Tab-separated table of N, CA and C and ligand atoms in Angstrom:
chain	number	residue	atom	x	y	z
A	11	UNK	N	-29.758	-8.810	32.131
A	11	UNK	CA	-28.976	-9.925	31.545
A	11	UNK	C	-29.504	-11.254	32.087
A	12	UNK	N	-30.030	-11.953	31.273
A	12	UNK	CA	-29.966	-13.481	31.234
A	12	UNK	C	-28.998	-14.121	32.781
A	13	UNK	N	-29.822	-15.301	32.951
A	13	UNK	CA	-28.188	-16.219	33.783
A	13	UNK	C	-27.682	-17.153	33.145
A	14	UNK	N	-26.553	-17.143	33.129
A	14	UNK	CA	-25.733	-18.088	31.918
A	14	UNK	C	-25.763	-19.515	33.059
A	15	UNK	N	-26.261	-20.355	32.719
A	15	UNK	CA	-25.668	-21.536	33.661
A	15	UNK	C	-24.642	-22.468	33.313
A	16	UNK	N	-23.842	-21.919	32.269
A	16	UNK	CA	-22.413	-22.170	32.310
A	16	UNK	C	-21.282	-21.381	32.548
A	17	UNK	N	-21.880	-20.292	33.579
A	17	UNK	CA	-20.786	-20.005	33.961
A	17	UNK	C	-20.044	-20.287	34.951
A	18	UNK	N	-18.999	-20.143	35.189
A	18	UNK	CA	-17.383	-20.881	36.464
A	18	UNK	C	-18.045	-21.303	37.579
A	19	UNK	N	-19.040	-20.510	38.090
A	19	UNK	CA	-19.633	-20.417	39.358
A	19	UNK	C	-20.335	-21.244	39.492
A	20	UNK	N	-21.154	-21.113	38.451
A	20	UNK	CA	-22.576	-22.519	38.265
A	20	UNK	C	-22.143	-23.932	38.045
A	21	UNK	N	-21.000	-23.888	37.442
A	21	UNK	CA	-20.010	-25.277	37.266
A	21	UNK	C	-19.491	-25.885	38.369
A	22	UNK	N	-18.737	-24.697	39.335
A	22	UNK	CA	-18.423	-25.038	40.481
A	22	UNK	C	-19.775	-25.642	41.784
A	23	UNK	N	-20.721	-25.061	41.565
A	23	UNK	CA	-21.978	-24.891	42.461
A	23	UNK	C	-22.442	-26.913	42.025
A	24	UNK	N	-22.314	-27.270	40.252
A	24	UNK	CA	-22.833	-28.524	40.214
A	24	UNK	C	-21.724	-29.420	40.403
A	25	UNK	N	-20.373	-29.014	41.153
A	25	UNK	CA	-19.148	-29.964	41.133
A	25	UNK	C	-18.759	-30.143	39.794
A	26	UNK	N	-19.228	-29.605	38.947
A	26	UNK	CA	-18.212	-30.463	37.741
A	26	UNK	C	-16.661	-29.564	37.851
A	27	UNK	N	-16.210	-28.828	38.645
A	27	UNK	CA	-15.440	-27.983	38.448
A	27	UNK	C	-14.678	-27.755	40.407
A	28	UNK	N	-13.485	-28.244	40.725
A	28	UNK	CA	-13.489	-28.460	41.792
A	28	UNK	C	-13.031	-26.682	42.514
A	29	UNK	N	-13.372	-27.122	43.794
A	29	UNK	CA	-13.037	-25.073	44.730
A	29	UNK	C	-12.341	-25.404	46.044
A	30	UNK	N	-11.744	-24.756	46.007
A	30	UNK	CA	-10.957	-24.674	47.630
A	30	UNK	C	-12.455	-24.590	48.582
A	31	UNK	N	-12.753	-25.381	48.720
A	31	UNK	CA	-13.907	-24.858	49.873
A	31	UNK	C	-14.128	-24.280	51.242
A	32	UNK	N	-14.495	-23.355	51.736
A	32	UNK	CA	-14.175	-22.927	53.128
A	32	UNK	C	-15.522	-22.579	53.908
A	33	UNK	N	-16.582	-22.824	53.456
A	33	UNK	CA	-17.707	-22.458	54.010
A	33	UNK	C	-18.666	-22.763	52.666
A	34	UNK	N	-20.155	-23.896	53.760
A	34	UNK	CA	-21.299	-23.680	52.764
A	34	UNK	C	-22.253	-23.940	53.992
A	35	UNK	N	-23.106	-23.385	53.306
A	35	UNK	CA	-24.441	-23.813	54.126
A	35	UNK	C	-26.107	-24.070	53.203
A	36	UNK	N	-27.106	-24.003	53.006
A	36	UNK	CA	-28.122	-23.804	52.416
A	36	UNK	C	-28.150	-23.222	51.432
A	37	UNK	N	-27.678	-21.849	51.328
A	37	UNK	CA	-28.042	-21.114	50.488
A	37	UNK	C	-26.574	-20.215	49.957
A	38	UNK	N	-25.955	-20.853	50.684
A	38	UNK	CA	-24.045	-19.914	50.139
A	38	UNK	C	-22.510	-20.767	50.418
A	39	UNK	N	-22.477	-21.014	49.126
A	39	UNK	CA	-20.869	-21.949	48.986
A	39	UNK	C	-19.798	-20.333	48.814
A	40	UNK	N	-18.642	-20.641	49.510
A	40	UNK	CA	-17.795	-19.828	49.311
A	40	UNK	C	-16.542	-21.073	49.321
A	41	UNK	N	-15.114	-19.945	48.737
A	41	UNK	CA	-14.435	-20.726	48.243
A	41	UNK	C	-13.457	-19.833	47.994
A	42	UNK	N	-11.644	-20.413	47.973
A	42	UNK	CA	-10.138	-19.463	47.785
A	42	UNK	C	-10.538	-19.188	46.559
A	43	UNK	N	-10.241	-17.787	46.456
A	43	UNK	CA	-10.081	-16.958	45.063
A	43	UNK	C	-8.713	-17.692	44.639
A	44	UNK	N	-9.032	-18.150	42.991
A	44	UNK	CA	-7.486	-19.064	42.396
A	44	UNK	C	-6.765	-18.423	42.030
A	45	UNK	N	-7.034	-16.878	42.046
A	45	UNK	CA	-5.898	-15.818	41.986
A	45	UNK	C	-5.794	-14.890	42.774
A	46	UNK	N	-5.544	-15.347	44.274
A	46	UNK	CA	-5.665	-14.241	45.144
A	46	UNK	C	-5.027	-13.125	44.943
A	47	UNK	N	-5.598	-11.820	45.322
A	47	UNK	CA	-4.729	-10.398	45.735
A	47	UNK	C	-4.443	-10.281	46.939
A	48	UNK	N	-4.485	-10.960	48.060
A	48	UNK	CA	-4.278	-10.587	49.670
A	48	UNK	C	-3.954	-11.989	50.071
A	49	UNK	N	-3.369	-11.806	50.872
A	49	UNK	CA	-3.316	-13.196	52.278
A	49	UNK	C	-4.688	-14.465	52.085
A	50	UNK	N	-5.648	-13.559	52.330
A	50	UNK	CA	-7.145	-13.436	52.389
A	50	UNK	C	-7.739	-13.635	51.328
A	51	UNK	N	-8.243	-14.433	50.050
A	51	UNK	CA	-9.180	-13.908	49.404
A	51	UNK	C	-10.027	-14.850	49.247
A	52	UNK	N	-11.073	-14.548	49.808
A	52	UNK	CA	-12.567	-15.823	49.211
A	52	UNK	C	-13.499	-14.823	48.673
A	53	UNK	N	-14.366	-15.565	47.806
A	53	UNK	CA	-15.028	-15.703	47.475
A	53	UNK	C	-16.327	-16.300	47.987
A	54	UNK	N	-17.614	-15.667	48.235
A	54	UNK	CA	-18.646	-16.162	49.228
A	54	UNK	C	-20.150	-16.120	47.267
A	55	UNK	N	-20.644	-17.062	47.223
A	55	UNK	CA	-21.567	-17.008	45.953
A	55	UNK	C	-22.803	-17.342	47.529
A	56	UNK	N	-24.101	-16.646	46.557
A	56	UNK	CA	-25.450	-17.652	46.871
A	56	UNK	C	-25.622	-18.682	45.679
A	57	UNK	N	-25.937	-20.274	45.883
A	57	UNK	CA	-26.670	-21.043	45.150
A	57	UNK	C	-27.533	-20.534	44.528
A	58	UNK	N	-28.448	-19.844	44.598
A	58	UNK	CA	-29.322	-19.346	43.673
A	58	UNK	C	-28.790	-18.803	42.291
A	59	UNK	N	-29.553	-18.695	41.224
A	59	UNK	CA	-28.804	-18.185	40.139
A	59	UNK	C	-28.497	-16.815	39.816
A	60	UNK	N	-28.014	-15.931	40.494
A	60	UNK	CA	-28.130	-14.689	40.524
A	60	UNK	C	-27.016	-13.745	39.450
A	61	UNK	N	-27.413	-13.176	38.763
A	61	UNK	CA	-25.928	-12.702	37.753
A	61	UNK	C	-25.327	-11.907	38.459
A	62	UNK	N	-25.708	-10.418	39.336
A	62	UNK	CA	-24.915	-9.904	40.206
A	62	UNK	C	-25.794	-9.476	41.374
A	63	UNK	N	-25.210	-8.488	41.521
A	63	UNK	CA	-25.515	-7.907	43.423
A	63	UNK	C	-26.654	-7.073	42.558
A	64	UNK	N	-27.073	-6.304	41.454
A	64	UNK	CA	-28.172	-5.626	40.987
A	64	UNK	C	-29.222	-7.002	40.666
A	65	UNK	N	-28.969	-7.881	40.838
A	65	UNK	CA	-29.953	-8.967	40.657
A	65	UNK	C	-30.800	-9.469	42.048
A	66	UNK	N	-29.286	-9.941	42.829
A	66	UNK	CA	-29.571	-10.431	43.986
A	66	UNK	C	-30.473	-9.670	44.942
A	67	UNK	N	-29.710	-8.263	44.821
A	67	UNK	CA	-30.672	-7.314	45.820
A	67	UNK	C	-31.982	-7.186	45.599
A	68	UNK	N	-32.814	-7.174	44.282
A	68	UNK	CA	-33.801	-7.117	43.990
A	68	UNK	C	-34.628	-8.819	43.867
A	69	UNK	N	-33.756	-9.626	43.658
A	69	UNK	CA	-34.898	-11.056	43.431
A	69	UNK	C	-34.599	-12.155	44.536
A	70	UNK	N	-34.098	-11.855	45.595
A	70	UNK	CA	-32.985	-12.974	46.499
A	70	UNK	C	-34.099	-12.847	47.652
A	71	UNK	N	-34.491	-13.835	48.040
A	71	UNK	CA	-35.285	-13.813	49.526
A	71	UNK	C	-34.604	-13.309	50.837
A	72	UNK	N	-35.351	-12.895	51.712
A	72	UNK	CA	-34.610	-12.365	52.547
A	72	UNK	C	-33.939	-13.477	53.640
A	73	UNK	N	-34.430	-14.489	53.302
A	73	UNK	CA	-33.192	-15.809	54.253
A	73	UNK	C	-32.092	-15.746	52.540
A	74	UNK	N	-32.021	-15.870	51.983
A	74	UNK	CA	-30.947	-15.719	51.128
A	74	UNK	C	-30.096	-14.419	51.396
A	75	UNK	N	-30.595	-13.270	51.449
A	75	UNK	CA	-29.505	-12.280	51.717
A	75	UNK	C	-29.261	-11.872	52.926
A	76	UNK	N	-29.691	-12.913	54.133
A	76	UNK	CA	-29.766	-12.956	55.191
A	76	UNK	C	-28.546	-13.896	55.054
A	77	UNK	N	-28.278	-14.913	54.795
A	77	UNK	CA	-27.595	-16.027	54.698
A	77	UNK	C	-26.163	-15.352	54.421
A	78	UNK	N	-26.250	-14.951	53.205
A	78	UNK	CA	-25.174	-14.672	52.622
A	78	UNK	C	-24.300	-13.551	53.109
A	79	UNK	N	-24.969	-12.532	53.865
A	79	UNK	CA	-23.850	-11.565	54.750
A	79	UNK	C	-23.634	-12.127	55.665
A	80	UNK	N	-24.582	-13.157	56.823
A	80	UNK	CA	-23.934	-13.693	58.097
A	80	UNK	C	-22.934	-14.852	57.590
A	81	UNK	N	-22.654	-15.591	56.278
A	81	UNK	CA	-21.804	-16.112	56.162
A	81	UNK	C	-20.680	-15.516	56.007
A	82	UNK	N	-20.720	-14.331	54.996
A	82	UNK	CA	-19.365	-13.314	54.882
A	82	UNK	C	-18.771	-12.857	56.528
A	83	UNK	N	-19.534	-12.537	57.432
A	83	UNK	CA	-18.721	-12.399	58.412
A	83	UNK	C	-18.134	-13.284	59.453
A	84	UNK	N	-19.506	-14.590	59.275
A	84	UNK	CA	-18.378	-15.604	60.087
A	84	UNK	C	-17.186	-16.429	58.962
A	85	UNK	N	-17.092	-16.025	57.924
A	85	UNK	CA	-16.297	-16.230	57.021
A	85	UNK	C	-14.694	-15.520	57.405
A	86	UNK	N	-15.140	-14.334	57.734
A	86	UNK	CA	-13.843	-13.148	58.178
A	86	UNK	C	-12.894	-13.653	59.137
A	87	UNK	N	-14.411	-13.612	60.443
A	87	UNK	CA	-13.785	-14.289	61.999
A	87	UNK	C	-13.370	-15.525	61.377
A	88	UNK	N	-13.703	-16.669	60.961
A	88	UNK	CA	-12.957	-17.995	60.742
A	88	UNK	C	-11.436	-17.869	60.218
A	89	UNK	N	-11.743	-17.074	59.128
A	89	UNK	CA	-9.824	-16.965	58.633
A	89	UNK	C	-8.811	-15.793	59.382
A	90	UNK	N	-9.815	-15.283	60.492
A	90	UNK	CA	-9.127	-14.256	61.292
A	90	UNK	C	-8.369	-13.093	60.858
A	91	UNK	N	-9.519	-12.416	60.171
A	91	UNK	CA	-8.855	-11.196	59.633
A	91	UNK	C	-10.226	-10.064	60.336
A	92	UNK	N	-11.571	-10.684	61.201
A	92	UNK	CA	-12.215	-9.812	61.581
A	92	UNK	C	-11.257	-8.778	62.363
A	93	UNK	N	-10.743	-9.257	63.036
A	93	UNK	CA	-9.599	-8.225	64.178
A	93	UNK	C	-8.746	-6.971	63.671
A	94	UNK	N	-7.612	-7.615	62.635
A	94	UNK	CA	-7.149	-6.499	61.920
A	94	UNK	C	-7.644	-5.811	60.706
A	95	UNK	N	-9.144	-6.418	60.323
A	95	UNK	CA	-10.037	-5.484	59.449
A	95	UNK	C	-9.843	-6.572	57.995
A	96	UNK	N	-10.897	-5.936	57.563
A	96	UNK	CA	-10.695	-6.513	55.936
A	96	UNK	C	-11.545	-5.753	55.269
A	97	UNK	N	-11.310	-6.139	53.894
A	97	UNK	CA	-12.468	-5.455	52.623
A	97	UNK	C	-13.592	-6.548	52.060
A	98	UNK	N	-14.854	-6.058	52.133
A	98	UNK	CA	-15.374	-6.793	50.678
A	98	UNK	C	-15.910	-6.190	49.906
A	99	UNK	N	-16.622	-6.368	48.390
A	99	UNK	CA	-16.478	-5.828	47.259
A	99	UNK	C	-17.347	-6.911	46.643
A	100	UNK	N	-18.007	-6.036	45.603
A	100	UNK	CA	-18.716	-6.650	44.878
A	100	UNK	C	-18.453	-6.008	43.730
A	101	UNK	N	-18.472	-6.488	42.691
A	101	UNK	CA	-18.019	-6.045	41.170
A	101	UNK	C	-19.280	-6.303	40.419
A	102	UNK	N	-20.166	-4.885	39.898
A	102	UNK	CA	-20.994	-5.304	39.202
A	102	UNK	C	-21.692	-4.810	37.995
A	103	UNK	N	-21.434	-5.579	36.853
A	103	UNK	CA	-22.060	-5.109	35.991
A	103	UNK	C	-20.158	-4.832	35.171
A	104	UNK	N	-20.658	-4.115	34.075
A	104	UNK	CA	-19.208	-3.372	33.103
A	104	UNK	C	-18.306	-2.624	33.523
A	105	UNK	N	-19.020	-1.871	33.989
A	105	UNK	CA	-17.890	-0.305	34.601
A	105	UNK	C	-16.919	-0.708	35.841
A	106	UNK	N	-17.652	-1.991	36.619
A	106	UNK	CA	-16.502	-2.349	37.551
A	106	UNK	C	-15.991	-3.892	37.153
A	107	UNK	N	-15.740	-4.240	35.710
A	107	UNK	CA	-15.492	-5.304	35.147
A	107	UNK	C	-15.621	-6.916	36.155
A	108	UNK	N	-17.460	-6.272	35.718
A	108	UNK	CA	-16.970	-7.950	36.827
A	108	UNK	C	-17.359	-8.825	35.837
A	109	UNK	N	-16.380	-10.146	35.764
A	109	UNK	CA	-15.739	-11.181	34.765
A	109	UNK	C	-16.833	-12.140	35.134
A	110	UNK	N	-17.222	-12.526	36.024
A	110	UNK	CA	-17.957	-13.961	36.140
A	110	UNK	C	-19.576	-13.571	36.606
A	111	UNK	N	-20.368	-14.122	35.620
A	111	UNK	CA	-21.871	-13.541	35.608
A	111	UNK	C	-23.103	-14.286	36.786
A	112	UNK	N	-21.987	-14.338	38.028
A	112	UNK	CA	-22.458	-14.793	39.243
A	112	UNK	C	-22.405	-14.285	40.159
A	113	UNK	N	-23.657	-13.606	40.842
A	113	UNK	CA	-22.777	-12.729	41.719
A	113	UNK	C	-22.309	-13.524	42.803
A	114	UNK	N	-21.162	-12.425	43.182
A	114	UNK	CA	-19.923	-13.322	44.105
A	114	UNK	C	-19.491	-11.765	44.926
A	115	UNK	N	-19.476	-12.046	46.338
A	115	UNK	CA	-18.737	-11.134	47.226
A	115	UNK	C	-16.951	-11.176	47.520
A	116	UNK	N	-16.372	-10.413	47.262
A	116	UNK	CA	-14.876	-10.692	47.466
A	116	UNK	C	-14.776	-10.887	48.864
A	117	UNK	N	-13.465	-11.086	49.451
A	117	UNK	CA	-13.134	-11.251	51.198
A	117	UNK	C	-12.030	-10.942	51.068
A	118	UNK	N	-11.349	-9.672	51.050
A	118	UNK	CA	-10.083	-9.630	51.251
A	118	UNK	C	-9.764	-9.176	52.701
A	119	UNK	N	-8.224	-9.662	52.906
A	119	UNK	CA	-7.378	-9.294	54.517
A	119	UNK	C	-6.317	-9.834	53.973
A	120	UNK	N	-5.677	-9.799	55.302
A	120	UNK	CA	-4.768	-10.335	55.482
A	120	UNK	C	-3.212	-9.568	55.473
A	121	UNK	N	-3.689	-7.938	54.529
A	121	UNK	CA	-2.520	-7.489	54.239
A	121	UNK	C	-3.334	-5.919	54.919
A	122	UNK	N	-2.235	-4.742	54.584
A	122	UNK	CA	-3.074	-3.454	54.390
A	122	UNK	C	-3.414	-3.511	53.245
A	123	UNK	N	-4.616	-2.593	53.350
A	123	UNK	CA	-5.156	-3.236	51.699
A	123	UNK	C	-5.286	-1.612	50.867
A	124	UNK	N	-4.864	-0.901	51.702
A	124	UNK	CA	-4.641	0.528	51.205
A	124	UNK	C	-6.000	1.290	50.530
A	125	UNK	N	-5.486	2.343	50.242
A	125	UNK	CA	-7.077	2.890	49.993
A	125	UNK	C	-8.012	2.337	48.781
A	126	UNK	N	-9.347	3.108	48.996
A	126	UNK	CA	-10.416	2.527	48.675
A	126	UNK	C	-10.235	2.249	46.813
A	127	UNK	N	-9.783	2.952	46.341
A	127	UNK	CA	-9.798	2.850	45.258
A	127	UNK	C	-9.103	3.809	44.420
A	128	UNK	N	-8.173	2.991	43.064
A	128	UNK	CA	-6.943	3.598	42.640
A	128	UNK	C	-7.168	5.250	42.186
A	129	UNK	N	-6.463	6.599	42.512
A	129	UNK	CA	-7.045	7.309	41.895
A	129	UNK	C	-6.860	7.705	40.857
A	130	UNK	N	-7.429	8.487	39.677
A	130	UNK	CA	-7.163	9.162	38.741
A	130	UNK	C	-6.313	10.340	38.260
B	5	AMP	P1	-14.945	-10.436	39.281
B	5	AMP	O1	-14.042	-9.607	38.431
B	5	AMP	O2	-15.468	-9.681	40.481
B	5	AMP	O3	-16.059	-11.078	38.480
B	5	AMP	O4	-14.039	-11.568	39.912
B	5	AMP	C1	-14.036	-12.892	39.496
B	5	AMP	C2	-13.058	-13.614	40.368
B	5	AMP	O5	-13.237	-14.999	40.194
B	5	AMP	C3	-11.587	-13.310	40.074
B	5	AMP	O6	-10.961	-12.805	41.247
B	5	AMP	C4	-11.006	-14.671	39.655
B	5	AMP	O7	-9.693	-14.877	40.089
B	5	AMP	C5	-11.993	-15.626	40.327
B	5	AMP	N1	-12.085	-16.956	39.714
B	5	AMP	C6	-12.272	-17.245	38.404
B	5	AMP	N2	-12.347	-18.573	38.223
B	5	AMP	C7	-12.226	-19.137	39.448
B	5	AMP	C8	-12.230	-20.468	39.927
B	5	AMP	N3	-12.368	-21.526	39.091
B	5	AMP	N4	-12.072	-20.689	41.251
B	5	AMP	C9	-11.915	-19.644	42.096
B	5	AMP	N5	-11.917	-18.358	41.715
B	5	AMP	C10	-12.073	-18.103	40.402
């Protein structure tokens, strides 16, 4: 898939579109999910144009995906949910409906977040 550069993410990334901001550096703006599920929820993007985590993993330099997990965890410790644990998640592609064609790491805590996934 193409990168749409109108999507939410890329809008947000050129400011035309404002974000709770909580962390950026070089290569990764993160930001409050505007519909949280937990106490906890950010959102960590790389600047680069990446559609998801099957993109990123394969075309992202390694200071980019270097960047972007040491931000997710001093991301955790900052909102202080490293201690009592948290989840992250990546949604990618159809089957795990991920809505915005950027890839984006979830950050959830804050609550129990119960098991891994709903069953059948
Ligand atoms: P996903 O299903 O993994 O693609 O998740 C997309 C996430 O982006 C959802 O949790 C939305 O609530 C979140 N979201 C959508 N638009 C915005 C926005 N403008 N600012 C912050 N989060 C957003």
């Amino acid at each position: 898939m193409a990168y749409d550069r109108n999507n939410i993410f890329a809008r947000i990334l050129r400011g035309e579109i404002p974000c709770n901001k909580v962390y950026e550096d070089a290569h990764v703006l993160a930001f409050h999910d505007i519909s949280p599920q937990s106490p906890t929820h950010v959102l960590a993007i790389p600047k680069g144009e990446y559609v998801s985590f099957d993109d990123f993993s394969q075309n992202a330099s390694a200071e980019e995906i270097t960047a972007l997990v040491r931000a997710v965890g001093h991301i955790a410790r900052e909102q202080g949910v490293a201690e009592s644990g948290y989840r992250i998640l990546a949604n990618t592609g159809a089957a795990a409906h991920q809505e915005v064609q950027h890839f984006h790491v979830h950050l959830f805590g804050g609550r129990d977040l119960g098991g891994m996934l709903p069953r059948r």
